[in-house]
mmCIF file of C-alpha atoms and ligand atoms in Angstrom:
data_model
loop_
_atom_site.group_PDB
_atom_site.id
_atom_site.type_symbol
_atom_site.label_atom_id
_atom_site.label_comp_id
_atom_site.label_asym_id
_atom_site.label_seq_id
_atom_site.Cartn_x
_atom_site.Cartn_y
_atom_site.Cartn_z
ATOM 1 C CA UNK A 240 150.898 -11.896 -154.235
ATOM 2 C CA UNK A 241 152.003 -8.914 -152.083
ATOM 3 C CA UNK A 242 154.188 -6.291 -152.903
ATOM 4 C CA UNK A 243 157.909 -5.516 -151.872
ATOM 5 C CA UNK A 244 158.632 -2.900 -149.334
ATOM 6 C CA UNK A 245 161.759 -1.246 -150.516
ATOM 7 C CA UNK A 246 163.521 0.528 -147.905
ATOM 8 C CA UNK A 247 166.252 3.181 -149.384
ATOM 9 C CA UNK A 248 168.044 5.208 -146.990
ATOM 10 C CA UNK A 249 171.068 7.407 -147.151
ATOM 11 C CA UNK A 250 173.640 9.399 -145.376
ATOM 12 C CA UNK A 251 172.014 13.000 -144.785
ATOM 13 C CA UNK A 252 169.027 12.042 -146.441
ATOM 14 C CA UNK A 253 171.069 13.753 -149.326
ATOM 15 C CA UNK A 254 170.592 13.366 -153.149
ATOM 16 C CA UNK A 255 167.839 10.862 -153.645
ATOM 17 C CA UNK A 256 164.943 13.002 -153.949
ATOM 18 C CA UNK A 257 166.291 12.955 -157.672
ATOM 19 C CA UNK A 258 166.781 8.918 -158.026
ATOM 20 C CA UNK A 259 163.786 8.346 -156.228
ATOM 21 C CA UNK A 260 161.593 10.527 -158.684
ATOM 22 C CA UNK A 261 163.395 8.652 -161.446
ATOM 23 C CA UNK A 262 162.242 5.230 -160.343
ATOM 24 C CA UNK A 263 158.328 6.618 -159.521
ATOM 25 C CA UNK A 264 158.647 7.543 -163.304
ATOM 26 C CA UNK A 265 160.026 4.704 -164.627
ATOM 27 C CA UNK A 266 159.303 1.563 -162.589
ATOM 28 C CA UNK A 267 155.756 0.565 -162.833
ATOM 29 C CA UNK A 268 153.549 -0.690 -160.232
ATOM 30 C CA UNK A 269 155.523 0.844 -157.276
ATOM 31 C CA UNK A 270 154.042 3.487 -154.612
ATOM 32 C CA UNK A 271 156.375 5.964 -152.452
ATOM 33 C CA UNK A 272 155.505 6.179 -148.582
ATOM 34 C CA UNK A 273 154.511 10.044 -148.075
ATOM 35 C CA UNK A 274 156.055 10.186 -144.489
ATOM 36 C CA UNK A 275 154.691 12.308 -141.473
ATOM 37 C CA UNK A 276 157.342 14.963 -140.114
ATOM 38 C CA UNK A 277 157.402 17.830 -137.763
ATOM 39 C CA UNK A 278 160.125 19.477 -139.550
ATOM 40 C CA UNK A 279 159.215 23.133 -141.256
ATOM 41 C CA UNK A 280 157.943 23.011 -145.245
ATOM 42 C CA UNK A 281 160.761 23.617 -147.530
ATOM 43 C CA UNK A 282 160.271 26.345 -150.287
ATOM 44 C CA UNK A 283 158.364 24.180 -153.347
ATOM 45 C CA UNK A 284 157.366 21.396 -151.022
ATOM 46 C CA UNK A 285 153.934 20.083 -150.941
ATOM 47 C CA UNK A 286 151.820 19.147 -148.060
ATOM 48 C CA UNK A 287 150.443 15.534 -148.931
ATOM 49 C CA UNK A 288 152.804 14.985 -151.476
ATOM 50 C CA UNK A 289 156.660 15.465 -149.777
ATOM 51 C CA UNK A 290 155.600 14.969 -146.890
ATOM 52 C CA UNK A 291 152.700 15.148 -144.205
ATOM 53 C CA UNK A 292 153.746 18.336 -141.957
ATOM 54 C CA UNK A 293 152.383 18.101 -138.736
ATOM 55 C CA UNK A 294 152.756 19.412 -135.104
ATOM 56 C CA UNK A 295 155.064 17.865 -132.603
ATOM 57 C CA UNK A 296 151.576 17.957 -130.397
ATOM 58 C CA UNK A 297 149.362 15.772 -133.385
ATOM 59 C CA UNK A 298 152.742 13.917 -134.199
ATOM 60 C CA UNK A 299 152.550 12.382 -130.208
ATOM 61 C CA UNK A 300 149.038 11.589 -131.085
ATOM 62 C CA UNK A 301 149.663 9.680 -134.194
ATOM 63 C CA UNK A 302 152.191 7.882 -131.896
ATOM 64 C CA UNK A 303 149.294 7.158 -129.037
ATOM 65 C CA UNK A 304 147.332 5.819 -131.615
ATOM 66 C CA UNK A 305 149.483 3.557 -132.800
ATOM 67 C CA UNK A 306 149.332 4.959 -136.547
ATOM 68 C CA UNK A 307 153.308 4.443 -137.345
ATOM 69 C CA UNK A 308 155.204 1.456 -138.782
ATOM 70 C CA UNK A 309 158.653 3.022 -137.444
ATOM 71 C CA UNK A 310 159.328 6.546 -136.449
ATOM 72 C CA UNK A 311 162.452 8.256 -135.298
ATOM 73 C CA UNK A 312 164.078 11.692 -134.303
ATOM 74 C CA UNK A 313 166.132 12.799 -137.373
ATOM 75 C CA UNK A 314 168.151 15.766 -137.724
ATOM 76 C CA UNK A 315 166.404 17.084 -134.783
ATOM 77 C CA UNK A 316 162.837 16.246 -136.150
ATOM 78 C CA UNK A 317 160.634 13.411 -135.510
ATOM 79 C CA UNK A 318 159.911 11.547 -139.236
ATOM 80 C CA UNK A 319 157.401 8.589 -139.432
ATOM 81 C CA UNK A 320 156.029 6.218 -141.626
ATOM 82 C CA UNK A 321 152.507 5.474 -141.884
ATOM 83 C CA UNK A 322 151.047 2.038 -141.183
ATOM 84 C CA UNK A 323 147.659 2.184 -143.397
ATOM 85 C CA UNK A 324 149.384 3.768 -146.062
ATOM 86 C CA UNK A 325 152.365 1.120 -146.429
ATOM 87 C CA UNK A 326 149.214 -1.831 -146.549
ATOM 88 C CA UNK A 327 147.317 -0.555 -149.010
ATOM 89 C CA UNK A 328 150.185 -0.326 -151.282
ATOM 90 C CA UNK A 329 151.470 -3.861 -150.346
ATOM 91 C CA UNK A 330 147.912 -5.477 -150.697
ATOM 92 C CA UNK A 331 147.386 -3.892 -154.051
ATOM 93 C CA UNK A 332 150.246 -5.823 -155.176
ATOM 94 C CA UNK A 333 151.819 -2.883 -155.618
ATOM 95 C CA UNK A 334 155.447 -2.064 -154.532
ATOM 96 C CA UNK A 335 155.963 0.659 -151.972
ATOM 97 C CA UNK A 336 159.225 2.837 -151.519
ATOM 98 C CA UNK A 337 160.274 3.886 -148.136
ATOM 99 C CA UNK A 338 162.745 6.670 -148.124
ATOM 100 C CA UNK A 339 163.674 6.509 -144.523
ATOM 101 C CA UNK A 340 166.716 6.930 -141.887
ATOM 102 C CA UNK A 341 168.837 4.188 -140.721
ATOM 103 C CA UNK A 342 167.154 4.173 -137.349
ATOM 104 C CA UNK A 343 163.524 3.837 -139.181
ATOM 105 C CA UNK A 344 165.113 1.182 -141.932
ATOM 106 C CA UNK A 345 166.378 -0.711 -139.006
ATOM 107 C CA UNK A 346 163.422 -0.720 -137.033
ATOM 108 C CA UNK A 347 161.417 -1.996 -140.010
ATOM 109 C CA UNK A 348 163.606 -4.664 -140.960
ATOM 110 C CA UNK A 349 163.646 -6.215 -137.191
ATOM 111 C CA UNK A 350 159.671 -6.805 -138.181
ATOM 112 C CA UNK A 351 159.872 -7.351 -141.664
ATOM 113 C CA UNK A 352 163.092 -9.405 -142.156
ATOM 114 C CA UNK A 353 161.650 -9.628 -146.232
ATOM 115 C CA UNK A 354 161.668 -5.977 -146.782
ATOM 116 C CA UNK A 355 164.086 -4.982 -149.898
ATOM 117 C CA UNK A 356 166.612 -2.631 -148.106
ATOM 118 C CA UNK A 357 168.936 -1.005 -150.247
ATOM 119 C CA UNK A 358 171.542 2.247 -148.907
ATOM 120 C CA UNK A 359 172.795 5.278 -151.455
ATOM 121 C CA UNK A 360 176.009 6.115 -151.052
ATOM 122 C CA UNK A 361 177.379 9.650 -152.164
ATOM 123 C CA UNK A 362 180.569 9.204 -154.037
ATOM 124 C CA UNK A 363 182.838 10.381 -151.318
ATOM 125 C CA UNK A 364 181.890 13.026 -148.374
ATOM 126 C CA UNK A 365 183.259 16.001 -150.465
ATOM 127 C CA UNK A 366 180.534 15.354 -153.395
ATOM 128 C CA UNK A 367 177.826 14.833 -150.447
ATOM 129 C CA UNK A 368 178.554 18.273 -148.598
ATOM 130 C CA UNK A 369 178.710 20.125 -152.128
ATOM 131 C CA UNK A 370 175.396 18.609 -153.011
ATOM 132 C CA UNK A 371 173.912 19.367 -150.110
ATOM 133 C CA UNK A 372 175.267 23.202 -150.225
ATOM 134 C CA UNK A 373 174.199 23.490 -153.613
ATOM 135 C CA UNK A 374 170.532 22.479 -152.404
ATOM 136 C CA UNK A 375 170.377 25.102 -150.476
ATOM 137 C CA UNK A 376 167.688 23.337 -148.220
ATOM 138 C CA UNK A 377 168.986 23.870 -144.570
ATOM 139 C CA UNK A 378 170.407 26.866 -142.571
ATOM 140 C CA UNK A 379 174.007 26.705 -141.226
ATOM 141 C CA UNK A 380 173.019 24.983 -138.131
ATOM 142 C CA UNK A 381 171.186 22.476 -139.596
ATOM 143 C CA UNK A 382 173.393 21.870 -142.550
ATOM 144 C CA UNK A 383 176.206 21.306 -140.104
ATOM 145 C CA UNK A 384 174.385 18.869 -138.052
ATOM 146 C CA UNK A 385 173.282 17.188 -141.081
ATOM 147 C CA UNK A 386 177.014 16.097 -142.257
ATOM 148 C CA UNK A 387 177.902 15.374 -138.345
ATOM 149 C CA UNK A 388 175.557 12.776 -138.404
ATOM 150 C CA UNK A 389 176.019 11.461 -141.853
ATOM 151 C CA UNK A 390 179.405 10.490 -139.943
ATOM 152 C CA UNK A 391 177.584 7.232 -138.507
ATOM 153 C CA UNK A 392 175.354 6.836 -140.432
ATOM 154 C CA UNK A 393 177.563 5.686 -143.723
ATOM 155 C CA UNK A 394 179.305 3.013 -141.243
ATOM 156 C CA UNK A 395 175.783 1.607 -141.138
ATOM 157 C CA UNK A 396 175.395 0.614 -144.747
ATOM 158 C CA UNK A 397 175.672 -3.179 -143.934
ATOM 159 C CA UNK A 398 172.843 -2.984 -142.298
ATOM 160 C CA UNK A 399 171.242 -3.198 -145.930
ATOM 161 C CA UNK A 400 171.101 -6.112 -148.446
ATOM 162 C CA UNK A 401 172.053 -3.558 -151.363
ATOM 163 C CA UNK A 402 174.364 -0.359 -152.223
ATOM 164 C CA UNK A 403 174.115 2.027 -155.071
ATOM 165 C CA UNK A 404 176.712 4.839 -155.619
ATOM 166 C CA UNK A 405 175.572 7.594 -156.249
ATOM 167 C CA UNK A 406 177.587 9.153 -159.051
ATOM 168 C CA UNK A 407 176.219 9.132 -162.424
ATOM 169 C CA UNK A 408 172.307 9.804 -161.784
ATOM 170 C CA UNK A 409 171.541 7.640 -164.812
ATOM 171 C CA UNK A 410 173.756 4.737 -163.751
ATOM 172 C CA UNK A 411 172.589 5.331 -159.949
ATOM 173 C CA UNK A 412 168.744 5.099 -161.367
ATOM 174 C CA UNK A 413 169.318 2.046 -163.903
ATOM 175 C CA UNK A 414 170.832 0.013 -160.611
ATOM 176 C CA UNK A 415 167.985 0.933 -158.183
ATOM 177 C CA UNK A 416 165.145 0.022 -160.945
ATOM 178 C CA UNK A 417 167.407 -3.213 -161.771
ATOM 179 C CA UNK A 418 167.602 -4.562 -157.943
ATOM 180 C CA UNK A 419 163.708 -3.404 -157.556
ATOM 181 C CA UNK A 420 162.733 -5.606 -160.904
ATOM 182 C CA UNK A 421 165.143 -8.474 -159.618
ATOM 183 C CA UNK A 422 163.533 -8.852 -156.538
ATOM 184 C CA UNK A 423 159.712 -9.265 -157.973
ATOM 185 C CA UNK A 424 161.413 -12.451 -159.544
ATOM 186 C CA UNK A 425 161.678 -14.153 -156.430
ATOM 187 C CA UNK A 426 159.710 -17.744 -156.057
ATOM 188 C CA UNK A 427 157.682 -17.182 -152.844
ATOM 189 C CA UNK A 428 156.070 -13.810 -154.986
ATOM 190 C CA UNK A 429 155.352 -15.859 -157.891
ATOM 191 C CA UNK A 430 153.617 -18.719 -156.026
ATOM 192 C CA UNK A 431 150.065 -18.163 -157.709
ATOM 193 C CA UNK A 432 151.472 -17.901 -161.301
ATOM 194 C CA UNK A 433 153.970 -20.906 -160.241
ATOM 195 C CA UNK A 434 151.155 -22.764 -158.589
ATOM 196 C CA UNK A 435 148.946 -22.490 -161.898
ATOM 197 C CA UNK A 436 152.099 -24.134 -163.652
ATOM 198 C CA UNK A 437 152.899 -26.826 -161.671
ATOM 199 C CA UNK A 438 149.073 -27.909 -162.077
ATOM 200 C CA UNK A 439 149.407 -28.175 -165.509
ATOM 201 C CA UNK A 440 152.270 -30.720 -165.284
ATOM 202 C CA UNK A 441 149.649 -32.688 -162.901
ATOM 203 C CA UNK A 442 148.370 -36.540 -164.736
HETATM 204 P P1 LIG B 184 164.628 15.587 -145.112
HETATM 205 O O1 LIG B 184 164.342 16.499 -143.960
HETATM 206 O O2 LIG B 184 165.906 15.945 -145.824
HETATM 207 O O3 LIG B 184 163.464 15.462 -146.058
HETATM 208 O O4 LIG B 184 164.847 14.147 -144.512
HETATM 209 C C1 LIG B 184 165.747 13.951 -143.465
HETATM 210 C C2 LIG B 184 165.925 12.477 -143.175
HETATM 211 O O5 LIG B 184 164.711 11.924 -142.673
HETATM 212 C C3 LIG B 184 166.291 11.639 -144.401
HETATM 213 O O6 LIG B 184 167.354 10.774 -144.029
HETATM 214 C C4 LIG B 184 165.041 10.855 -144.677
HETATM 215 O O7 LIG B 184 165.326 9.609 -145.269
HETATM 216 C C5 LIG B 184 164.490 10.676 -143.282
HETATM 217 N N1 LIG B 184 163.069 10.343 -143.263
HETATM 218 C C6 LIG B 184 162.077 10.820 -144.060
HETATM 219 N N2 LIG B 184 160.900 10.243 -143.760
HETATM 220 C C7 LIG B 184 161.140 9.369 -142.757
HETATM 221 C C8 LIG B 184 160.327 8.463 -141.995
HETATM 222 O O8 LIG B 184 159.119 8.326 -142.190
HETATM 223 N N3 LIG B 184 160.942 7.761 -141.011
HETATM 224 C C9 LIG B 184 162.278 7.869 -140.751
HETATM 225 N N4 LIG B 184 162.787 7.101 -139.780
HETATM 226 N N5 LIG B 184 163.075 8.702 -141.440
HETATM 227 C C10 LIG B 184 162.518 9.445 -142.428
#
């Protein structure tokens, strides 16, 4: 059996650091895809752990070398996804979350039709620019640029197989884990345990 890849993306990127931390805590068996980006270290982030900073220069490399499942330009940085990381996880039977942009979720899901993709929605764009003022994270600029684009990419959320609204954190964090538990159920990752079963009903 192989883990789920769980694709989550949202408008912005905004307000699922929060969920996302909720599920690491509370979901077992499931891994988070620490994502290569050229964009600048936020106050409190971690290299390693948030993210993997790198140049634009070593980012190309990692390109050359083939070392990305999907990458894109987001925001005006380049954000990728590492391909060693994302099969260890999956061959350890573990679960591994990919908090990615709709151009990376898409990408993915054109190779990996099976992958669990599920969009956040903000509760309407008011609550989304509010949350993302109150973070505090991003210059004018940027913060502008940021709610331009989360323009397109909300019209994109039927690109995914699930949405969660993100009002009520609790609520928000009780659907995520719900869909994530669900979708270990299916048959085709249950085949050895099945398999073991339907031998015993064998004369
Ligand atoms: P932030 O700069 O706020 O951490 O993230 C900005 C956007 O980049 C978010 O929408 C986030 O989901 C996306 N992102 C983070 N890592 C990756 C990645 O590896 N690939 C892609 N395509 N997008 C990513």
């Amino acid at each position: 059996m192989k883990g789920n890849l769980i694709i989550i993306s949202s408008p912005s990127g905004g307000g699922k650091g929060t969920l996302i931390r909720e599920i690491l805590r509370t979901v077992p068996d499931i891994g988070y895809s620490v994502s290569y980006t050229t964009r600048k270290m936020r106050d409190g982030e971690v290299d390693g752990k948030d993210y993997i900073f790198v140049s634009e220069e070593k980012f190309r490399e990692l390109i050359e070398n083939g070392e990305f499942l999907e990458y894109a330009t987001v925001h005006g940085n380049f954000y990728g996804t590492s391909v060693a990381q994302v099969q260890k996880e999956i061959a350890g039977e573990r679960d591994i979350i990919l908090e990615i942009d709709v151009q990376g979720a898409s990408a993915v899901l054109k190779n990996l039709p099976e992958a669990v993709s599920i969009f956040i929605l903000p509760p309407s764009f008011e609550r989304l620019r509010e949350r993302l003022i109150k973070r505090a994270t991003e210059d004018l600029d940027d913060l502008a640029l940021r709610l331009r684009n989360s323009f397109d990419e909300v019209k994109r959320f039927d690109e995914f197989k699930y949405a969660v609204i993100n009002d009520d954190l609790e609520t928000a964090a009780n659907q995520l884990a719900t869909i994530i538990i669900a979708e270990r159920l299916n048959h085709t990752r249950q085949m050895t345990a099945i398999q073991c079963i339907l031998d015993s009903f064998d004369d």
